[in-house]
Amino acid sequence: MNSFIKQSFVVSGAALNIIGHGCAHGFPAVLFAQLKTDGGPVVLTDHDTSWIASSVGIMGIVGNFISPVLMTRFGRQKAHLMCTVPALLGWVVFVLGNSVPLFLLARLLHGLALGLRTPLAAILVAEYTEPRYRGAFLGTFAISLGLGILLSHVWGAHLTWKMTAIVCSMFPIISMVIISLSPESPSWLVSKGKYDDAKKAFRWVRGDGEEQREELETMIRSQEREKLLEESKKKGEPQENLKAKRLFRSTINTIKTVMKIFKKKEFYKPLIIAICMLIVFEFGGAHMVPAYGNLILQRVLNKESPKEVTWQFTVIDILRTVCAFLAIFLLKNVKRRTILFTSGAMTVLSLTAISIFIYLRKMEILTYSFMLDTVPMLLMIVYTISFCLGLVPLNWVICGEVFPLNYRSLGSTLSTSFLTPAFIVSMKTAPHFYSSIGVEGAFLVYSVTLTVCLLIMYVMLPETKDRTLQAIEDSFKGKNDTEAEVQLSLIENGNIVK
């Protein structure tokens, strides 16, 4: 129990950081609504709002590439501490700023913090916590993100946007305190050969039982073997490896190898699935609703002022957080394809129904006051539950399961890199869609986009729940489980199978 409390303490630093990022996702809705209602100090155009909302993604991809370097060189703890600094600075700029360029700077800083944190969070849980707790700890991240969005919107409904920024800045500050009091990752210390420090850190966070000691010794022995292998390879390396000719040949061979990988069904099929899943995630409203929710609800509910949709926006935020809790149990008990296509179909149908309802209202075909007030909010609730209960949590689950072990690093890098452009496009185009073809037209565009991606995944995606990576890989190769077992048996008996 003592070790669980210490692991919870370490993970709480990351969770508070993610709550802060949730606040950053939800803050544009507060900022845009209050500037529009109060008329100052800045008048924002659609061009301004789209850039302020989407600029997070620009620095996000930069942070994604910097984060592994910081983690490897400085350690998990220091890298975690570094990613909270731009988050805090972003809130400071919001508090002091009164112009579009400063708003953009604040969002860029938040994007950098988000990009630095994204690759780090899962690694922190993997290296600090016991296997039996990891699933629960990872589940808290989605809950933390939803909670941050909810809190920023609730505070924004009762405080000025500057005061909201001040309150939100407390999360990175508290997170920095917890991170400073936490030990360095034992795994990283072992990788650097600091075995005594690793033992102290491991005992602090995981305890000193027989099982824990065996795990630590296994980790140290494995690292020692890796270092011996590296040293033997370096000694056996010919000097001509350093020559430009050999370097050029090596580069060409690497390119050829990558091209061969792209031609393999067990790689390109998961890549297409991951890209489709990310498109569904973004254009289904994962980031658009938290940022533009006030505007969307005004159009859907036919209200004039953002203040008129405050409680409805709060309901949507609460549902998002509750769905994050329920999704943990759903993913544990229900097949992935069942969740994906049920959730996807309900999301598409609810978005289409909202569009049709708005068109009918504008044509004055629907005139009953009760229907005009109740039906659109019910449809928004159905959409929120459908999307947040299935498509949102499945995004990272499927992207993590479909790639074969040999190509997981390359596949994850490519699919994650695709997320940022998708984020920028969805956030940048949303205000222009709303002003040109209306929310109803935008929802129809999103429905068609989701339908196309879901159909592609329906054809390509195998069931992944409770299956090994090898079984999933064999599914993409077109082999059934029996064929895979026969081939494995032949290989083990010394026969070559082509």
Coordinates of C-alpha atoms in Angstrom, one line a residue:
M1 CA 0.0 0.0 0.0
N2 CA 2.9 2.3 0.8
S3 CA 4.4 1.8 -2.6
F4 CA 1.0 2.5 -4.3
I5 CA 0.8 5.8 -2.5
K6 CA 4.2 6.8 -3.7
Q7 CA 3.5 5.7 -7.2
S8 CA 0.3 7.7 -7.1
F9 CA 2.2 10.7 -5.8
V10 CA 4.6 10.5 -8.8
V11 CA 1.9 10.0 -11.3
S12 CA -0.2 12.9 -9.8
G13 CA 2.5 15.3 -11.0
A14 CA 1.8 14.1 -14.6
A15 CA -1.9 14.1 -14.0
L16 CA -1.9 17.7 -12.8
N17 CA 0.2 18.7 -15.8
I18 CA -2.5 17.1 -18.0
I19 CA -5.3 18.9 -16.2
G20 CA -3.4 22.1 -17.0
H21 CA -3.3 21.1 -20.7
G22 CA -7.0 20.4 -20.5
C23 CA -7.4 23.9 -19.2
A24 CA -5.4 25.2 -22.2
H25 CA -7.6 23.2 -24.6
G26 CA -10.8 24.8 -23.0
F27 CA -9.5 28.3 -22.5
P28 CA -10.0 29.6 -26.1
A29 CA -13.8 29.2 -25.6
V30 CA -13.6 31.4 -22.5
L31 CA -11.4 34.0 -24.2
F32 CA -13.4 34.2 -27.4
A33 CA -16.8 34.4 -25.6
Q34 CA -15.7 37.2 -23.2
L35 CA -13.9 39.3 -25.8
K36 CA -17.0 39.1 -28.0
T37 CA -19.4 39.9 -25.2
D38 CA -17.4 42.6 -23.6
G39 CA -16.1 44.2 -26.8
G40 CA -12.5 44.5 -25.7
P41 CA -9.6 45.0 -25.2
V42 CA -9.2 43.2 -28.6
V43 CA -11.7 42.6 -31.4
L44 CA -11.1 39.2 -32.9
T45 CA -11.8 38.2 -36.5
D46 CA -12.5 34.7 -37.6
H47 CA -8.9 34.7 -39.0
D48 CA -7.6 35.6 -35.5
T49 CA -9.7 33.1 -33.6
S50 CA -8.7 30.3 -36.0
W51 CA -5.0 31.0 -35.6
I52 CA -5.2 31.4 -31.8
A53 CA -7.0 28.0 -31.5
S54 CA -4.8 26.1 -34.0
S55 CA -1.4 27.5 -33.2
V56 CA -1.0 25.0 -30.4
G57 CA -0.4 22.3 -33.0
I58 CA 2.5 24.2 -34.7
M59 CA 4.7 23.9 -31.6
G60 CA 3.3 20.6 -30.6
I61 CA 5.2 18.7 -33.3
V62 CA 8.4 20.6 -32.3
G63 CA 7.9 19.4 -28.7
N64 CA 7.3 15.8 -29.9
F65 CA 10.7 15.7 -31.5
I66 CA 12.5 17.5 -28.6
S67 CA 11.0 15.5 -25.8
P68 CA 12.9 12.2 -26.6
V69 CA 16.2 14.1 -26.6
L70 CA 15.5 15.7 -23.2
M71 CA 14.3 12.4 -21.7
T72 CA 17.4 10.6 -22.9
R73 CA 20.0 13.2 -22.0
F74 CA 18.6 14.8 -18.8
G75 CA 16.4 12.0 -17.4
R76 CA 12.6 11.6 -17.0
Q77 CA 12.3 13.8 -13.9
K78 CA 14.2 16.8 -15.4
A79 CA 12.4 16.4 -18.7
H80 CA 9.1 16.4 -16.9
L81 CA 10.0 19.5 -15.0
M82 CA 11.1 21.2 -18.2
C83 CA 7.8 20.6 -19.9
T84 CA 5.9 22.4 -17.2
V85 CA 7.9 25.6 -17.7
P86 CA 6.4 26.7 -21.1
A87 CA 2.9 25.7 -19.8
L88 CA 3.4 28.2 -16.9
L89 CA 4.9 30.9 -19.1
G90 CA 1.9 30.5 -21.4
W91 CA -0.5 31.4 -18.6
V92 CA 1.7 34.3 -17.6
V93 CA 1.6 35.7 -21.1
F94 CA -2.2 35.4 -21.2
V95 CA -2.4 37.3 -17.9
L96 CA -0.2 40.1 -19.1
G97 CA -1.2 40.2 -22.7
N98 CA -3.8 42.3 -24.4
S99 CA -3.1 41.7 -28.1
V100 CA -3.4 39.0 -30.8
P101 CA 0.4 38.5 -31.1
L102 CA 0.7 37.9 -27.3
F103 CA -2.3 35.5 -27.4
L104 CA -0.5 33.6 -30.2
L105 CA 2.7 33.5 -28.2
A106 CA 0.9 32.1 -25.2
R107 CA -0.7 29.4 -27.3
L108 CA 2.6 28.5 -28.9
L109 CA 4.1 28.0 -25.4
H110 CA 1.2 25.8 -24.5
G111 CA 1.7 23.9 -27.7
L112 CA 5.3 23.3 -26.9
A113 CA 4.4 22.1 -23.4
L114 CA 1.8 19.7 -24.8
G115 CA 4.3 18.4 -27.4
L116 CA 6.9 17.8 -24.7
R117 CA 4.5 16.1 -22.4
T118 CA 2.8 13.7 -24.9
P119 CA 5.6 11.2 -25.5
L120 CA 6.7 11.5 -21.8
A121 CA 3.4 10.7 -20.0
A122 CA 3.1 7.1 -20.9
I123 CA 6.8 6.5 -20.3
L124 CA 6.5 7.9 -16.8
V125 CA 3.7 5.5 -16.0
A126 CA 5.5 2.5 -17.5
E127 CA 8.8 3.2 -15.6
Y128 CA 7.5 4.3 -12.2
T129 CA 4.5 2.0 -11.6
E130 CA 3.8 -1.7 -11.2
P131 CA 2.2 -3.6 -14.1
R132 CA -1.0 -4.2 -12.1
Y133 CA -1.6 -0.5 -11.6
R134 CA -0.5 0.8 -15.0
G135 CA -3.9 0.4 -16.7
A136 CA -5.7 2.4 -14.0
F137 CA -2.9 5.1 -14.0
L138 CA -3.1 5.5 -17.8
G139 CA -6.8 5.8 -17.6
T140 CA -6.5 8.8 -15.2
F141 CA -4.9 10.8 -18.0
A142 CA -8.0 10.9 -20.2
I143 CA -10.0 11.8 -17.1
S144 CA -7.5 14.6 -16.2
L145 CA -7.8 16.1 -19.6
G146 CA -11.6 16.2 -19.5
L147 CA -11.5 17.6 -16.0
G148 CA -9.2 20.4 -17.1
I149 CA -11.5 21.4 -19.9
L150 CA -14.5 21.3 -17.5
L151 CA -12.7 23.4 -14.9
S152 CA -11.6 26.1 -17.4
H153 CA -15.1 26.5 -18.7
V154 CA -16.7 26.6 -15.2
W155 CA -14.2 29.2 -14.0
G156 CA -14.6 31.1 -17.2
A157 CA -18.3 31.3 -16.6
H158 CA -17.8 33.1 -13.3
L159 CA -14.4 34.8 -13.6
T160 CA -12.8 37.1 -16.1
W161 CA -10.5 35.4 -18.7
K162 CA -7.5 36.9 -17.0
M163 CA -8.5 35.6 -13.6
T164 CA -9.3 32.2 -15.2
A165 CA -5.7 32.2 -16.6
I166 CA -4.3 32.9 -13.1
V167 CA -6.3 30.0 -11.6
C168 CA -5.3 27.6 -14.4
S169 CA -1.6 28.5 -13.8
M170 CA -1.8 26.8 -10.4
F171 CA -1.7 23.4 -12.1
P172 CA 1.8 23.6 -13.6
I173 CA 3.1 25.3 -10.3
I174 CA 1.8 22.4 -8.1
S175 CA 3.0 19.9 -10.7
M176 CA 6.5 21.4 -10.5
V177 CA 6.5 21.0 -6.7
I178 CA 5.5 17.3 -6.9
I179 CA 8.0 16.5 -9.7
S180 CA 10.8 18.2 -7.7
L181 CA 10.0 15.9 -4.7
S182 CA 9.9 12.8 -6.9
P183 CA 13.0 10.6 -7.6
E184 CA 14.5 10.1 -11.0
S185 CA 13.3 7.1 -13.1
P186 CA 15.1 3.9 -12.0
S187 CA 15.0 2.7 -15.6
W188 CA 16.8 5.8 -16.8
L189 CA 19.4 5.6 -14.0
V190 CA 20.1 2.0 -15.0
S191 CA 20.5 3.0 -18.6
K192 CA 23.2 5.5 -17.6
G193 CA 25.0 2.9 -15.4
K194 CA 24.1 4.6 -12.1
Y195 CA 23.1 1.4 -10.4
D196 CA 23.3 2.6 -6.8
D197 CA 21.1 5.6 -7.5
A198 CA 18.7 3.3 -9.4
K199 CA 18.4 0.9 -6.5
K200 CA 17.6 3.8 -4.1
A201 CA 15.0 5.3 -6.5
F202 CA 13.4 1.9 -7.2
R203 CA 13.1 1.0 -3.5
W204 CA 11.5 4.4 -2.8
V205 CA 8.8 4.1 -5.5
R206 CA 8.3 0.4 -5.7
G207 CA 9.2 -1.1 -2.4
D208 CA 11.8 -3.7 -1.4
G209 CA 10.1 -7.0 -1.7
E210 CA 11.5 -10.2 -3.3
E211 CA 9.6 -9.6 -6.5
Q212 CA 10.8 -6.0 -6.7
R213 CA 14.4 -7.0 -6.1
E214 CA 14.3 -9.6 -8.8
E215 CA 12.8 -7.1 -11.3
L216 CA 15.5 -4.6 -10.5
E217 CA 18.4 -7.2 -10.8
T218 CA 17.0 -8.4 -14.1
M219 CA 16.9 -4.8 -15.4
I220 CA 20.5 -4.2 -14.3
R221 CA 21.8 -7.5 -15.8
S222 CA 20.0 -6.8 -19.1
Q223 CA 21.6 -3.3 -19.3
E224 CA 25.1 -4.7 -18.5
R225 CA 24.7 -7.3 -21.3
E226 CA 23.6 -4.5 -23.7
K227 CA 26.6 -2.4 -22.8
L228 CA 29.0 -5.3 -23.4
L229 CA 27.5 -6.0 -26.8
E230 CA 27.8 -2.3 -27.7
E231 CA 31.5 -2.2 -26.7
S232 CA 32.3 -5.4 -28.6
K233 CA 30.6 -4.0 -31.7
K234 CA 32.6 -0.7 -31.4
K235 CA 35.9 -2.7 -31.1
G236 CA 35.1 -4.7 -34.2
E237 CA 34.0 -1.8 -36.4
P238 CA 36.5 -1.1 -39.3
Q239 CA 37.8 2.4 -39.6
E240 CA 36.4 2.7 -43.1
N241 CA 32.9 3.0 -41.6
L242 CA 33.8 6.6 -41.0
K243 CA 34.5 7.2 -44.7
A244 CA 32.0 9.2 -46.8
K245 CA 31.6 6.4 -49.3
R246 CA 30.5 3.9 -46.6
L247 CA 28.2 6.5 -45.0
F248 CA 26.5 7.2 -48.4
R249 CA 26.1 3.4 -49.0
S250 CA 24.6 3.0 -45.6
T251 CA 22.1 5.9 -46.2
I252 CA 21.0 4.3 -49.5
N253 CA 20.5 0.9 -47.9
T254 CA 18.4 2.6 -45.1
I255 CA 16.2 4.2 -47.7
K256 CA 15.7 0.9 -49.5
T257 CA 14.9 -0.8 -46.2
V258 CA 12.2 1.8 -45.4
M259 CA 10.7 1.5 -48.9
K260 CA 10.5 -2.3 -48.4
I261 CA 8.8 -1.8 -45.1
F262 CA 6.2 0.5 -46.7
K263 CA 5.3 -2.2 -49.2
K264 CA 4.5 -4.7 -46.4
K265 CA 0.8 -5.3 -45.7
E266 CA 1.6 -5.6 -42.0
F267 CA 2.9 -2.0 -42.0
Y268 CA 0.9 0.0 -44.5
K269 CA -2.5 -1.4 -43.4
P270 CA -1.9 -0.4 -39.7
L271 CA -0.6 3.0 -40.9
I272 CA -3.8 3.7 -42.9
I273 CA -5.9 2.6 -40.0
A274 CA -4.0 4.9 -37.6
I275 CA -4.3 7.8 -39.9
C276 CA -8.0 7.2 -40.4
M277 CA -8.4 6.9 -36.6
L278 CA -6.6 10.3 -36.1
I279 CA -8.8 12.0 -38.7
V280 CA -11.9 10.6 -36.9
F281 CA -10.5 11.9 -33.6
E282 CA -9.9 15.4 -34.8
F283 CA -12.8 16.0 -37.2
G284 CA -15.2 14.3 -34.8
G285 CA -14.6 17.3 -32.4
A286 CA -12.0 16.2 -29.9
H287 CA -10.4 19.6 -29.9
M288 CA -13.0 21.7 -31.8
V289 CA -15.8 21.4 -29.2
P290 CA -13.7 22.4 -26.2
A291 CA -12.3 25.5 -28.1
Y292 CA -15.4 26.5 -30.1
G293 CA -18.1 25.0 -27.9
N294 CA -19.8 28.3 -27.0
L295 CA -20.1 29.2 -30.7
I296 CA -21.3 25.8 -31.7
L297 CA -24.0 25.7 -29.0
Q298 CA -25.2 29.2 -29.8
R299 CA -25.8 28.1 -33.4
V300 CA -27.3 24.7 -32.5
L301 CA -29.6 26.1 -29.8
N302 CA -30.3 29.3 -31.6
K303 CA -29.1 31.6 -28.9
E304 CA -27.7 35.1 -29.2
S305 CA -25.1 35.3 -26.5
P306 CA -22.5 32.9 -25.1
K307 CA -23.9 33.5 -21.6
E308 CA -27.2 31.9 -22.7
V309 CA -25.4 28.6 -23.3
T310 CA -23.3 28.5 -20.1
W311 CA -25.1 25.6 -18.4
Q312 CA -25.5 23.6 -21.6
F313 CA -21.7 23.9 -22.1
T314 CA -21.1 22.7 -18.6
V315 CA -23.3 19.7 -19.2
I316 CA -21.3 18.8 -22.2
D317 CA -18.0 19.1 -20.2
I318 CA -19.4 17.0 -17.4
L319 CA -20.5 14.3 -19.8
R320 CA -17.0 14.3 -21.4
T321 CA -15.4 13.6 -18.0
V322 CA -17.9 11.0 -17.0
C323 CA -17.4 9.2 -20.3
A324 CA -13.7 9.1 -19.7
F325 CA -14.4 7.2 -16.5
L326 CA -16.9 4.8 -18.1
A327 CA -14.6 4.1 -21.1
I328 CA -12.1 2.4 -18.9
F329 CA -14.6 -0.4 -18.0
L330 CA -16.0 -0.4 -21.6
L331 CA -12.6 -1.1 -23.1
K332 CA -11.9 -3.9 -20.6
N333 CA -15.1 -5.8 -21.4
V334 CA -16.2 -5.1 -25.0
K335 CA -14.5 -5.8 -28.3
R336 CA -12.7 -3.0 -30.1
R337 CA -14.6 -3.2 -33.4
T338 CA -18.0 -3.3 -31.5
I339 CA -17.1 -0.1 -29.6
L340 CA -15.6 1.6 -32.7
F341 CA -18.4 1.1 -35.2
T342 CA -21.2 1.5 -32.7
S343 CA -19.7 4.7 -31.4
G344 CA -18.8 5.9 -34.9
A345 CA -22.3 5.2 -36.4
M346 CA -24.0 7.0 -33.5
T347 CA -21.6 10.0 -33.8
V348 CA -22.3 10.3 -37.5
L349 CA -26.0 9.9 -37.1
S350 CA -26.2 12.5 -34.3
L351 CA -24.1 15.0 -36.2
T352 CA -26.3 14.5 -39.3
A353 CA -29.5 14.8 -37.2
I354 CA -28.3 18.1 -35.7
S355 CA -27.6 19.4 -39.2
I356 CA -31.0 18.4 -40.5
F357 CA -32.7 19.9 -37.4
I358 CA -31.0 23.3 -38.0
Y359 CA -32.0 23.3 -41.7
L360 CA -35.6 22.4 -40.9
R361 CA -35.7 25.2 -38.2
K362 CA -34.3 27.7 -40.7
M363 CA -37.0 26.7 -43.2
E364 CA -39.6 27.2 -40.4
I365 CA -40.8 23.6 -40.8
L366 CA -40.3 23.0 -37.1
T367 CA -42.2 25.6 -35.0
Y368 CA -43.1 23.9 -31.7
S369 CA -41.3 25.8 -28.9
F370 CA -40.8 22.7 -26.8
M371 CA -39.2 20.9 -29.7
L372 CA -37.0 23.9 -30.6
D373 CA -35.7 24.1 -27.1
T374 CA -35.3 20.4 -26.1
V375 CA -34.4 18.4 -29.2
P376 CA -31.2 20.2 -30.2
M377 CA -29.7 19.8 -26.7
L378 CA -30.7 16.2 -26.5
L379 CA -29.0 15.6 -29.9
M380 CA -25.8 17.3 -28.6
I381 CA -25.9 15.1 -25.5
V382 CA -26.3 12.0 -27.7
Y383 CA -23.4 13.2 -29.9
T384 CA -21.1 13.9 -26.8
I385 CA -21.8 10.5 -25.3
S386 CA -21.4 8.6 -28.6
F387 CA -18.1 10.3 -29.4
C388 CA -16.4 10.5 -26.0
L389 CA -17.4 7.0 -24.9
G390 CA -15.9 5.2 -27.9
L391 CA -14.0 7.1 -30.5
V392 CA -12.0 9.3 -28.1
P393 CA -10.5 6.6 -25.9
L394 CA -10.1 4.1 -28.8
N395 CA -7.9 6.6 -30.7
W396 CA -4.8 5.9 -28.7
V397 CA -5.7 2.3 -27.9
I398 CA -6.0 1.2 -31.6
C399 CA -2.9 3.2 -32.7
G400 CA -0.9 1.4 -30.0
E401 CA -2.2 -2.1 -30.8
V402 CA -2.2 -2.3 -34.6
F403 CA 1.5 -1.8 -35.4
P404 CA 3.7 -4.9 -35.4
L405 CA 6.5 -4.8 -32.8
N406 CA 9.3 -4.6 -35.4
Y407 CA 7.8 -1.4 -36.9
R408 CA 6.1 0.1 -33.9
S409 CA 8.6 3.0 -33.5
L410 CA 8.4 4.0 -37.2
G411 CA 4.6 3.6 -37.3
S412 CA 4.0 5.5 -34.1
T413 CA 6.2 8.3 -35.2
L414 CA 4.5 8.7 -38.6
S415 CA 1.0 8.5 -37.2
T416 CA 1.7 10.9 -34.3
S417 CA 3.3 13.3 -36.8
F418 CA 0.1 13.2 -38.8
L419 CA -1.9 14.2 -35.7
T420 CA -0.5 17.8 -35.6
P421 CA -1.4 18.7 -39.3
A422 CA -4.9 17.2 -38.7
F423 CA -5.3 19.3 -35.5
I424 CA -4.2 22.5 -37.3
V425 CA -6.5 21.9 -40.3
S426 CA -9.5 21.1 -38.2
M427 CA -9.0 24.1 -35.8
K428 CA -8.1 26.5 -38.5
T429 CA -11.0 25.7 -40.9
A430 CA -13.7 25.4 -38.2
P431 CA -14.5 29.2 -37.7
H432 CA -14.5 29.7 -41.5
F433 CA -16.9 26.8 -42.0
Y434 CA -19.2 28.2 -39.2
S435 CA -19.4 31.6 -40.8
S436 CA -19.7 30.4 -44.5
I437 CA -21.8 27.2 -44.5
G438 CA -22.9 27.4 -40.9
V439 CA -22.5 24.8 -38.1
E440 CA -25.0 22.7 -39.9
G441 CA -23.0 22.6 -43.1
A442 CA -19.8 21.9 -41.1
F443 CA -21.4 19.0 -39.3
L444 CA -22.4 17.5 -42.6
V445 CA -18.8 17.8 -43.9
Y446 CA -17.5 16.1 -40.7
S447 CA -20.2 13.4 -41.0
V448 CA -19.0 12.5 -44.5
T449 CA -15.4 12.6 -43.4
L450 CA -16.0 10.3 -40.5
T451 CA -18.1 7.9 -42.6
V452 CA -15.3 7.5 -45.2
C453 CA -12.7 6.8 -42.6
L454 CA -15.0 4.4 -40.7
L455 CA -15.7 2.4 -43.9
I456 CA -11.9 2.1 -44.6
M457 CA -11.4 0.8 -41.0
Y458 CA -14.3 -1.5 -41.3
V459 CA -12.6 -3.3 -44.2
M460 CA -9.0 -3.2 -42.8
L461 CA -9.2 -3.4 -39.0
P462 CA -9.1 -6.8 -37.4
E463 CA -10.3 -7.4 -33.8
T464 CA -7.4 -6.6 -31.5
K465 CA -8.8 -7.1 -28.0
D466 CA -7.1 -9.8 -26.0
R467 CA -4.9 -10.8 -29.0
T468 CA -1.1 -10.9 -29.1
L469 CA 0.9 -8.5 -31.3
Q470 CA 2.0 -11.5 -33.4
A471 CA -1.7 -12.6 -33.9
I472 CA -2.6 -9.1 -35.0
E473 CA 0.4 -9.0 -37.4
D474 CA -0.6 -12.3 -38.9
S475 CA -4.1 -10.9 -39.5
F476 CA -2.7 -8.1 -41.6
K477 CA -0.6 -10.6 -43.5
G478 CA -3.7 -12.6 -44.3
K479 CA -2.9 -15.6 -42.1
N480 CA -5.3 -17.2 -39.7
D481 CA -4.2 -18.4 -36.3
T482 CA -3.9 -22.0 -37.5
E483 CA -1.6 -21.1 -40.4
A484 CA 0.5 -19.0 -38.1
E485 CA 0.9 -21.9 -35.6
V486 CA 1.8 -24.3 -38.5
Q487 CA 4.4 -21.9 -39.8
L488 CA 5.9 -21.3 -36.3
S489 CA 6.1 -25.1 -35.8
L490 CA 8.0 -25.6 -39.2
I491 CA 10.4 -22.8 -38.3
E492 CA 11.1 -24.3 -34.9
N493 CA 11.8 -27.7 -36.6
G494 CA 14.4 -26.2 -38.8
N495 CA 12.3 -25.9 -42.0
I496 CA 12.3 -22.7 -44.1
V497 CA 8.9 -21.3 -44.9
K498 CA 8.6 -18.6 -47.6

